[in-house]
CSV table of C-alpha atoms and ligand atoms in Angstrom, one decimal:
chain,number,residue,atom,x,y,z
A,104,MET,CA,-21.2,4.2,36.4
A,105,ASN,CA,-17.5,4.4,37.1
A,106,ALA,CA,-15.3,1.4,37.5
A,107,LYS,CA,-15.0,2.0,41.1
A,108,ASP,CA,-18.9,2.3,41.8
A,109,ALA,CA,-19.3,-0.7,39.6
A,110,MET,CA,-17.2,-2.6,41.6
A,111,LEU,CA,-18.6,-1.3,44.8
A,112,ALA,CA,-22.1,-2.5,43.7
A,113,GLU,CA,-21.3,-6.0,42.5
A,114,LEU,CA,-19.3,-6.4,45.7
A,115,LYS,CA,-22.4,-5.4,48.0
A,116,ALA,CA,-24.4,-7.6,45.8
A,117,ARG,CA,-22.8,-10.7,45.3
A,118,ASN,CA,-23.6,-14.1,47.4
A,119,PRO,CA,-20.5,-15.1,49.3
A,120,SER,CA,-21.3,-19.0,48.6
A,121,ARG,CA,-21.0,-18.6,44.7
A,122,SER,CA,-18.1,-17.6,42.7
A,123,LEU,CA,-17.3,-14.1,41.7
A,124,GLY,CA,-19.2,-12.3,38.6
A,125,GLN,CA,-17.4,-12.1,35.0
A,126,LYS,CA,-15.9,-9.0,35.3
A,127,PHE,CA,-13.9,-9.7,38.2
A,128,TYR,CA,-11.8,-12.3,36.0
A,129,THR,CA,-12.1,-10.4,32.6
A,130,ASP,CA,-12.9,-6.5,33.2
A,131,PRO,CA,-9.5,-4.1,32.3
A,132,ASP,CA,-11.0,-1.6,34.8
A,133,PHE,CA,-11.7,-4.0,37.5
A,134,TYR,CA,-8.0,-5.4,36.7
A,135,ARG,CA,-7.0,-1.8,37.3
A,136,LEU,CA,-8.7,-1.3,40.6
A,137,ASP,CA,-7.0,-4.7,41.8
A,138,LEU,CA,-3.6,-3.3,40.9
A,139,GLU,CA,-4.4,0.1,42.7
A,140,THR,CA,-6.2,-1.3,45.7
A,141,ILE,CA,-4.2,-4.5,46.4
A,142,PHE,CA,-0.8,-4.8,44.4
A,143,TYR,CA,0.2,-0.9,44.7
A,144,ARG,CA,-0.6,-1.0,48.3
A,145,ASP,CA,0.4,-4.1,49.7
A,146,TRP,CA,3.5,-6.2,50.6
A,147,LEU,CA,4.4,-8.5,47.9
A,148,PHE,CA,6.9,-11.4,47.7
A,149,ALA,CA,9.9,-10.3,45.8
A,150,GLY,CA,12.6,-13.1,45.9
A,151,HIS,CA,14.8,-14.9,48.4
A,152,ASP,CA,17.7,-13.2,50.5
A,153,CYS,CA,19.9,-16.2,49.2
A,154,GLU,CA,19.5,-15.0,45.6
A,155,ILE,CA,21.5,-11.7,46.4
A,156,PRO,CA,24.3,-13.1,48.6
A,157,ALA,CA,26.8,-10.5,48.0
A,158,PRO,CA,26.9,-6.6,47.8
A,159,GLY,CA,25.8,-5.6,44.3
A,160,ASP,CA,23.8,-8.8,43.6
A,161,TYR,CA,20.4,-7.5,42.3
A,162,PHE,CA,17.5,-8.9,40.7
A,163,THR,CA,14.4,-7.2,39.1
A,164,MET,CA,10.7,-7.2,39.1
A,165,GLN,CA,7.7,-5.8,37.6
A,166,ILE,CA,4.6,-4.8,39.8
A,167,GLY,CA,2.0,-3.6,37.1
A,168,ASP,CA,3.7,-0.5,36.0
A,169,TYR,CA,6.3,-0.5,38.6
A,170,PRO,CA,10.1,-1.6,37.8
A,171,ILE,CA,11.7,-2.4,40.6
A,172,ILE,CA,15.3,-3.4,41.5
A,173,VAL,CA,16.3,-5.4,44.9
A,174,LEU,CA,19.9,-5.5,45.5
A,175,ARG,CA,22.4,-6.1,48.3
A,176,GLY,CA,24.1,-2.8,49.5
A,177,ALA,CA,27.7,-2.3,50.3
A,178,ASP,CA,26.7,-2.4,54.0
A,179,GLY,CA,25.2,-5.8,53.4
A,180,SER,CA,21.7,-4.8,53.7
A,181,ILE,CA,18.8,-5.6,51.2
A,182,ARG,CA,17.1,-2.8,49.6
A,183,ALA,CA,14.4,-2.3,46.8
A,184,LEU,CA,14.5,0.8,44.5
A,185,HIS,CA,12.4,2.2,41.7
A,186,ASN,CA,14.0,1.0,38.6
A,187,SER,CA,13.6,4.4,36.8
A,188,CYS,CA,16.3,6.7,36.3
A,189,ARG,CA,16.0,10.3,37.7
A,190,HIS,CA,17.2,11.8,34.4
A,191,ARG,CA,14.3,11.0,32.1
A,192,GLY,CA,13.0,8.3,33.5
A,193,SER,CA,14.8,5.2,31.5
A,194,ARG,CA,14.8,1.8,33.1
A,195,ILE,CA,18.2,1.0,34.4
A,196,CYS,CA,18.5,-2.5,34.9
A,197,ALA,CA,16.6,-4.8,32.2
A,198,ALA,CA,18.3,-8.2,33.4
A,199,PRO,CA,16.1,-10.5,35.7
A,200,LYS,CA,19.5,-10.8,37.6
A,201,GLY,CA,22.9,-9.6,37.9
A,202,ALA,CA,25.7,-8.2,40.2
A,203,VAL,CA,27.1,-4.6,39.6
A,204,LYS,CA,29.4,-2.3,41.5
A,205,ARG,CA,27.2,0.7,40.7
A,206,LEU,CA,24.0,1.2,38.9
A,207,VAL,CA,24.5,2.9,35.6
A,208,CYS,CA,21.7,4.2,33.5
A,209,PRO,CA,22.5,2.7,29.8
A,210,TYR,CA,20.7,6.1,28.1
A,211,HIS,CA,23.0,8.7,29.2
A,212,GLN,CA,25.1,6.7,32.2
A,213,TRP,CA,23.9,8.4,34.8
A,214,THR,CA,25.1,6.4,37.9
A,215,TYR,CA,24.1,5.8,41.3
A,216,ASP,CA,25.7,3.8,44.3
A,217,LEU,CA,24.2,0.5,45.6
A,218,ALA,CA,22.0,2.6,47.9
A,219,GLY,CA,20.4,4.7,45.1
A,220,GLY,CA,22.5,7.8,45.7
A,221,LEU,CA,23.2,9.9,42.3
A,222,ILE,CA,27.0,9.9,42.1
A,223,ARG,CA,27.7,10.8,38.6
A,224,THR,CA,26.3,12.8,36.0
A,225,ARG,CA,27.7,13.3,32.4
A,226,HIS,CA,28.5,16.7,31.9
A,227,MET,CA,25.8,17.9,34.5
A,228,ASP,CA,27.7,17.5,37.5
A,229,ALA,CA,27.7,21.3,38.2
A,230,ALA,CA,24.3,21.8,37.1
A,231,ILE,CA,22.3,19.8,39.5
A,232,ASP,CA,22.3,19.1,43.1
A,233,LYS,CA,22.9,15.3,43.1
A,234,THR,CA,21.3,15.1,46.5
A,235,GLN,CA,17.8,15.7,45.0
A,236,PHE,CA,18.0,13.1,42.3
A,237,GLY,CA,18.5,9.7,44.0
A,238,LEU,CA,16.7,6.7,43.0
A,239,LYS,CA,13.2,6.3,45.0
A,240,PRO,CA,13.3,3.8,47.5
A,241,VAL,CA,10.8,1.4,47.8
A,242,HIS,CA,9.6,-0.5,51.3
A,243,CYS,CA,11.8,-3.7,51.7
A,244,GLU,CA,11.7,-6.0,54.7
A,245,SER,CA,13.0,-9.5,55.0
A,246,VAL,CA,11.8,-12.1,57.0
A,247,GLY,CA,12.9,-16.0,57.4
A,248,GLY,CA,14.7,-16.1,53.9
A,249,TYR,CA,11.8,-14.3,51.8
A,250,ILE,CA,11.9,-10.7,50.9
A,251,PHE,CA,9.0,-8.7,50.5
A,252,VAL,CA,8.5,-5.3,49.2
A,253,CYS,CA,5.9,-2.6,49.2
A,254,VAL,CA,5.3,0.4,46.3
A,255,ALA,CA,2.9,2.4,48.5
A,256,PRO,CA,4.2,5.7,49.7
A,257,VAL,CA,3.3,4.2,53.2
A,258,ALA,CA,3.5,0.8,53.6
A,259,PRO,CA,1.4,-1.2,56.2
A,260,SER,CA,2.9,-2.6,59.2
A,261,PHE,CA,5.0,-5.6,58.3
A,262,GLU,CA,5.1,-6.9,61.8
A,263,PRO,CA,2.1,-9.0,62.3
A,264,PHE,CA,3.4,-11.2,59.3
A,265,ARG,CA,7.0,-10.8,60.2
A,266,ALA,CA,5.9,-12.3,64.0
A,267,GLN,CA,4.3,-15.4,62.8
A,268,ALA,CA,6.6,-16.1,59.6
A,269,GLU,CA,9.7,-15.9,61.5
A,270,ARG,CA,8.7,-18.2,64.1
A,271,TYR,CA,7.3,-20.8,61.7
A,272,LEU,CA,10.1,-20.4,59.2
A,273,SER,CA,13.3,-19.7,61.3
A,274,PRO,CA,14.0,-23.6,62.2
A,275,HIS,CA,14.3,-24.2,58.2
A,276,LYS,CA,17.1,-21.6,57.6
A,277,ILE,CA,16.2,-20.6,54.3
A,278,ALA,CA,18.1,-17.3,54.2
A,279,GLU,CA,21.3,-19.7,54.2
A,280,ALA,CA,19.8,-21.8,51.4
A,281,LYS,CA,20.3,-21.9,47.6
A,282,ILE,CA,18.1,-22.0,44.6
A,283,ALA,CA,18.6,-25.4,42.9
A,284,PHE,CA,16.0,-24.6,40.3
A,285,GLU,CA,13.5,-21.9,38.8
A,286,SER,CA,10.9,-21.8,36.2
A,287,THR,CA,8.9,-19.0,34.9
A,288,ILE,CA,5.3,-19.8,33.7
A,289,VAL,CA,2.6,-17.5,32.4
A,290,GLU,CA,-1.1,-18.6,32.8
A,291,ASN,CA,-3.6,-17.2,30.5
A,292,GLY,CA,-6.1,-16.5,33.7
A,293,ASN,CA,-7.0,-13.6,35.7
A,294,TRP,CA,-4.7,-13.6,38.9
A,295,LYS,CA,-7.5,-14.6,41.6
A,296,LEU,CA,-8.1,-17.8,39.5
A,297,VAL,CA,-4.5,-18.9,39.9
A,298,TRP,CA,-5.1,-18.2,43.8
A,299,GLU,CA,-8.6,-19.8,43.8
A,300,ASN,CA,-7.1,-22.8,42.0
A,301,ASN,CA,-4.3,-23.0,45.0
A,302,ARG,CA,-6.9,-22.8,47.5
A,303,GLU,CA,-8.6,-26.3,47.4
A,304,CYS,CA,-7.6,-29.7,46.4
A,305,TYR,CA,-11.3,-30.7,45.2
A,306,HIS,CA,-9.4,-30.5,41.6
A,307,CYS,CA,-6.5,-32.7,42.7
A,308,ALA,CA,-7.5,-36.0,42.1
A,309,GLY,CA,-9.1,-35.4,38.8
A,310,ASN,CA,-5.6,-33.4,37.4
A,311,HIS,CA,-2.5,-34.3,39.5
A,312,PRO,CA,-1.6,-37.8,39.3
A,313,GLU,CA,2.2,-36.9,40.4
A,314,LEU,CA,1.4,-34.6,43.5
A,315,CYS,CA,-1.5,-37.2,44.6
A,316,ARG,CA,1.2,-39.8,45.3
A,317,THR,CA,2.6,-37.7,48.3
A,318,PHE,CA,0.1,-34.8,48.9
A,319,PRO,CA,-3.5,-35.7,50.9
A,320,GLU,CA,-6.3,-34.3,49.3
A,321,LYS,CA,-8.4,-34.0,51.9
A,322,PRO,CA,-10.2,-30.8,52.7
A,323,THR,CA,-8.8,-30.6,56.2
A,324,ILE,CA,-5.6,-30.0,54.5
A,325,SER,CA,-6.2,-27.3,52.3
A,326,GLY,CA,-9.4,-25.7,54.0
A,327,ILE,CA,-10.2,-23.4,57.2
A,328,ASP,CA,-12.7,-24.7,59.0
A,329,GLY,CA,-11.9,-28.3,59.2
A,330,VAL,CA,-8.5,-28.3,60.0
A,331,VAL,CA,-8.8,-27.8,63.9
A,332,GLY,CA,-11.0,-30.7,64.3
A,333,ASP,CA,-8.7,-33.3,62.4
A,334,GLN,CA,-7.4,-35.7,64.8
A,335,GLU,CA,-4.8,-37.1,62.9
A,336,ILE,CA,-3.3,-33.6,62.3
A,337,LYS,CA,-3.3,-32.8,65.8
A,338,THR,CA,-1.1,-35.7,66.9
A,339,HIS,CA,1.3,-34.5,64.5
A,340,TRP,CA,1.4,-30.9,65.6
A,341,ASN,CA,1.7,-32.3,69.2
A,342,ARG,CA,4.9,-34.1,68.1
A,343,TRP,CA,6.5,-31.8,65.7
A,344,GLU,CA,5.9,-28.9,68.3
A,345,ALA,CA,7.4,-30.7,71.0
A,346,ALA,CA,10.4,-31.1,68.6
A,347,GLY,CA,10.6,-27.2,68.5
A,348,LEU,CA,9.0,-26.8,65.1
A,349,PRO,CA,5.8,-24.5,65.0
A,350,SER,CA,3.0,-26.3,63.4
A,351,VAL,CA,-0.4,-25.4,64.3
A,352,PHE,CA,-2.5,-23.9,61.8
A,353,LEU,CA,-2.8,-20.2,62.2
A,354,LEU,CA,-4.9,-17.9,60.3
A,355,SER,CA,-4.0,-14.1,60.7
A,356,ASP,CA,-6.8,-12.0,62.0
A,357,SER,CA,-7.1,-10.3,58.6
A,358,GLY,CA,-7.2,-13.5,56.9
A,359,GLN,CA,-4.3,-12.3,54.5
A,360,PHE,CA,-1.5,-15.2,55.6
A,361,ARG,CA,-1.5,-18.6,57.3
A,362,THR,CA,1.0,-20.9,58.4
A,363,SER,CA,0.2,-24.5,58.9
A,364,ARG,CA,2.4,-28.0,58.9
A,365,VAL,CA,0.6,-31.0,57.6
A,366,PRO,CA,1.5,-34.6,57.0
A,367,LEU,CA,2.2,-36.0,53.7
A,368,LEU,CA,0.5,-39.4,52.6
A,369,ASP,CA,1.7,-42.7,54.3
A,370,GLU,CA,5.7,-42.4,54.9
A,371,ALA,CA,6.2,-40.0,52.3
A,372,VAL,CA,8.8,-37.0,53.2
A,373,SER,CA,9.1,-35.2,50.1
A,374,TYR,CA,7.3,-34.5,46.7
A,375,THR,CA,9.0,-37.0,44.9
A,376,MET,CA,7.3,-39.8,42.7
A,377,THR,CA,8.6,-42.3,45.5
A,378,GLY,CA,7.7,-40.3,48.3
A,379,ARG,CA,11.5,-40.4,49.5
A,380,ALA,CA,13.5,-37.4,50.0
A,381,ALA,CA,14.8,-35.6,46.6
A,382,VAL,CA,17.8,-34.3,48.4
A,383,ALA,CA,20.2,-36.4,50.5
A,384,ARG,CA,21.2,-33.1,52.6
A,385,PRO,CA,18.4,-31.7,54.9
A,386,LEU,CA,17.5,-28.3,54.2
A,387,SER,CA,18.6,-27.0,57.6
A,388,ASP,CA,21.3,-28.4,59.6
A,389,SER,CA,19.0,-28.1,62.7
A,390,VAL,CA,15.9,-30.0,61.2
A,391,THR,CA,17.0,-33.5,60.4
A,392,GLU,CA,14.0,-35.5,61.1
A,393,PRO,CA,12.7,-36.3,57.6
A,394,ARG,CA,9.0,-37.0,59.0
A,395,ILE,CA,7.8,-33.4,59.2
A,396,GLY,CA,5.4,-33.1,56.7
A,397,THR,CA,5.2,-29.8,54.8
A,398,LEU,CA,4.9,-26.4,56.4
A,399,LEU,CA,2.3,-24.5,54.1
A,400,LEU,CA,2.5,-20.8,54.3
A,401,PHE,CA,0.8,-18.0,52.0
A,402,HIS,CA,0.5,-14.3,52.2
A,403,TYR,CA,-2.0,-13.0,49.9
A,404,PRO,CA,-1.8,-11.7,46.9
A,405,SER,CA,1.6,-13.0,46.0
A,406,ILE,CA,3.1,-16.0,47.6
A,407,TRP,CA,2.3,-19.4,48.6
A,408,ASN,CA,4.9,-21.7,50.0
A,409,HIS,CA,6.1,-25.5,50.9
A,410,VAL,CA,9.1,-26.4,53.5
A,411,LEU,CA,10.1,-30.1,53.7
A,412,CYS,CA,12.6,-31.5,55.4
A,413,ASP,CA,14.7,-31.7,52.3
A,414,HIS,CA,13.7,-28.9,50.5
A,415,ALA,CA,11.3,-25.5,50.1
A,416,VAL,CA,9.3,-24.7,47.2
A,417,SER,CA,8.3,-21.0,46.8
A,418,PHE,CA,5.6,-19.9,44.3
A,419,GLN,CA,5.3,-16.1,43.4
A,420,VAL,CA,2.1,-14.8,42.0
A,421,LEU,CA,2.3,-11.5,40.0
A,422,PRO,CA,-0.5,-10.3,37.4
A,423,LEU,CA,0.2,-9.4,34.0
A,424,GLY,CA,-3.1,-8.5,32.8
A,425,PRO,CA,-6.8,-9.0,33.1
A,426,MET,CA,-6.4,-12.3,32.2
A,427,GLN,CA,-2.6,-13.2,32.5
A,428,THR,CA,-0.7,-14.1,35.8
A,429,GLN,CA,3.1,-14.8,35.9
A,430,VAL,CA,3.8,-17.6,38.6
A,431,ARG,CA,7.5,-18.2,39.3
A,432,THR,CA,8.6,-21.2,41.0
A,433,LYS,CA,11.9,-21.7,43.0
A,434,TRP,CA,13.1,-24.8,44.6
A,435,LEU,CA,15.4,-24.2,47.7
A,436,VAL,CA,18.1,-26.7,49.1
A,437,HIS,CA,20.9,-26.6,51.3
A,438,LYS,CA,23.5,-24.4,50.0
A,439,GLU,CA,26.2,-26.7,50.2
A,440,ALA,CA,24.0,-29.7,48.8
A,441,VAL,CA,25.6,-30.9,45.5
A,442,GLU,CA,23.8,-31.4,42.2
A,443,GLY,CA,24.4,-35.1,40.9
A,444,LYS,CA,25.5,-36.1,44.2
A,445,ASP,CA,23.1,-35.0,46.8
A,446,TYR,CA,20.0,-34.3,44.3
A,447,THR,CA,19.2,-34.3,40.7
A,448,VAL,CA,17.2,-31.6,39.3
A,449,GLU,CA,14.8,-33.8,37.2
A,450,GLU,CA,13.8,-35.7,40.8
A,451,LEU,CA,13.6,-32.6,42.6
A,452,THR,CA,11.3,-30.6,40.2
A,453,ARG,CA,9.5,-33.4,38.5
A,454,VAL,CA,6.3,-33.2,40.8
A,455,TRP,CA,5.6,-29.5,40.8
A,456,LEU,CA,6.7,-28.6,37.2
A,457,ALA,CA,4.2,-31.2,36.3
A,458,THR,CA,1.5,-30.1,38.6
A,459,ASN,CA,2.4,-26.3,37.9
A,460,ASP,CA,1.6,-27.1,33.9
A,461,GLN,CA,-1.6,-29.3,35.1
A,462,ASP,CA,-2.5,-26.1,37.2
A,463,ARG,CA,-2.1,-23.6,34.4
A,464,ARG,CA,-4.3,-25.6,32.0
A,465,VAL,CA,-7.4,-25.8,34.5
A,466,VAL,CA,-6.7,-22.3,35.3
A,467,GLU,CA,-6.8,-21.2,31.4
A,468,GLU,CA,-9.8,-23.4,31.1
A,469,ASN,CA,-11.7,-21.8,33.8
A,470,GLN,CA,-10.8,-18.2,32.3
A,471,ILE,CA,-12.2,-19.4,28.8
A,472,GLY,CA,-15.2,-20.7,30.5
A,473,ILE,CA,-15.7,-17.5,32.6
A,474,ARG,CA,-15.5,-15.6,29.6
A,475,SER,CA,-18.4,-16.9,28.0
A,476,PRO,CA,-21.5,-14.6,27.9
A,477,ALA,CA,-23.3,-17.8,29.4
A,478,TYR,CA,-21.1,-17.8,32.5
A,479,GLU,CA,-22.7,-17.0,36.0
A,480,PRO,CA,-21.1,-17.3,39.4
A,481,GLY,CA,-21.9,-21.1,40.6
A,482,PRO,CA,-22.0,-22.6,44.3
A,483,TYR,CA,-18.6,-23.5,46.2
A,484,ALA,CA,-18.3,-26.8,47.8
A,485,PRO,CA,-19.2,-26.5,51.5
A,486,GLU,CA,-16.3,-28.8,52.5
A,487,HIS,CA,-13.8,-28.9,49.6
A,488,GLU,CA,-14.0,-25.2,48.8
A,489,ASP,CA,-14.1,-23.3,52.1
A,490,GLY,CA,-10.4,-22.3,51.4
A,491,VAL,CA,-11.5,-20.6,48.0
A,492,ARG,CA,-14.4,-18.9,50.0
A,493,GLN,CA,-11.8,-17.8,52.7
A,494,PHE,CA,-9.6,-16.1,49.7
A,495,VAL,CA,-12.6,-14.4,47.7
A,496,ASP,CA,-14.0,-13.1,51.2
A,497,TRP,CA,-10.5,-11.6,51.8
A,498,TYR,CA,-10.2,-10.0,48.4
A,499,CYS,CA,-13.7,-8.8,48.4
A,500,ARG,CA,-13.0,-7.4,51.9
A,501,THR,CA,-9.8,-6.0,50.8
A,502,MET,CA,-11.3,-4.3,48.0
A,503,GLN,CA,-14.3,-2.7,50.0
A,504,ARG,CA,-12.2,-1.1,52.5
A,505,GLY,CA,-9.6,0.1,50.0
A,506,LEU,CA,-12.5,1.7,47.4
A,507,GLY,CA,-14.0,3.3,50.5
A,508,GLY,CA,-17.1,1.1,50.6
A,509,ALA,CA,-18.8,-0.2,53.3
A,510,GLN,CA,-16.8,-2.8,55.2
A,511,ALA,CA,-18.1,-6.1,54.9
A,512,THR,CA,-18.3,-8.4,57.8
A,513,MET,CA,-15.8,-11.4,57.9
A,514,SER,CA,-18.0,-14.3,57.0
A,515,ARG,CA,-15.5,-16.8,58.5
A,516,VAL,CA,-13.1,-16.4,61.3
A,517,ALA,CA,-10.7,-19.4,62.1
B,614,LIG,S1,17.6,8.5,31.5
B,614,LIG,FE1,19.3,7.6,32.8
B,614,LIG,S2,20.8,8.7,32.1
B,614,LIG,FE2,19.3,9.9,30.9
B,615,LIG,FE1,-3.3,-27.7,41.6
């Protein structure tokens, strides 16, 4: 049986109230199907508008086999290009970020403008039609300060996500923020284990002493079903919505993305050891009330996110292999906040650097246990793990549809 049929058979036979079978987390052929069906077809978070403020500023990323350049053009607009020279294919930009006037291939110096147009070919100008050899474009959209790319020839509509994300994010003015710090870690675990761990806080009390000082571990926060019945959260939503901050829990019909603003514990206003703000200057000039909890946003398969009054934190998930995933975390603050005066990087990053490392460890231990021939799928906690179940259901539906199998019915619609 080929990998596609093997995966479809496993998807059809799975028990939705239990974790996935071993091959979904270990098998190189299943991993390749994940790349081809999800990561090579859908929108992925690339980075923030404020990372490339001026024409010629760029950053690079690797999506499976696709190297990509994301850059700001001479006209001020943000574009993404395939980072593969049209001469003999060399990668053009190897650095993670930088600033250029033109893109010059290091191999034989073919030169492209900031829109990807070919403008110079050493000793070949007479021989080729430059209009036919521009860098290939990648679909690129930006919403609320977040840039997304899609390498598929035809991208799915970005509009449903844009409409929702724009409304929730726009008060926070993240396009005008700055990155105060970023960290990149590699977790030796399948990308789905990284997400499953993110989608529940059943593990928080036993693993995250720093985070648990401010973030409530109750299932109505991380879950799907319970949140709508939580009276305490409803009271906060009413107050925040009345103040012009979209807050109510909203899960897309597809199950792919969600926005929800939730309160932190007690008097806490930020993810610090004291609960006090990490940054003296609010992130947005238009949102100065500190007690706004945290705006949670996820978009499968590549980003989850927290936006507080004083800063925001984005987490980008990119698969590196069947059992290896990169997680890049960025802390955003007001662009005029001054390090050493308005904040210290140590205080700003302490909780999430510790939490990320703790999550890396639990994901890696999860992966080691799943590789055991003795592993078999186990039951989800009904109350605490319905977020995990929602993610896994989304994954299974997406794979079944993408592989051409019968479409699964949604087991949960919020
Ligand atoms: S491969 Fe880029 S100039 Fe030759
Ligand atoms: Fe965690």
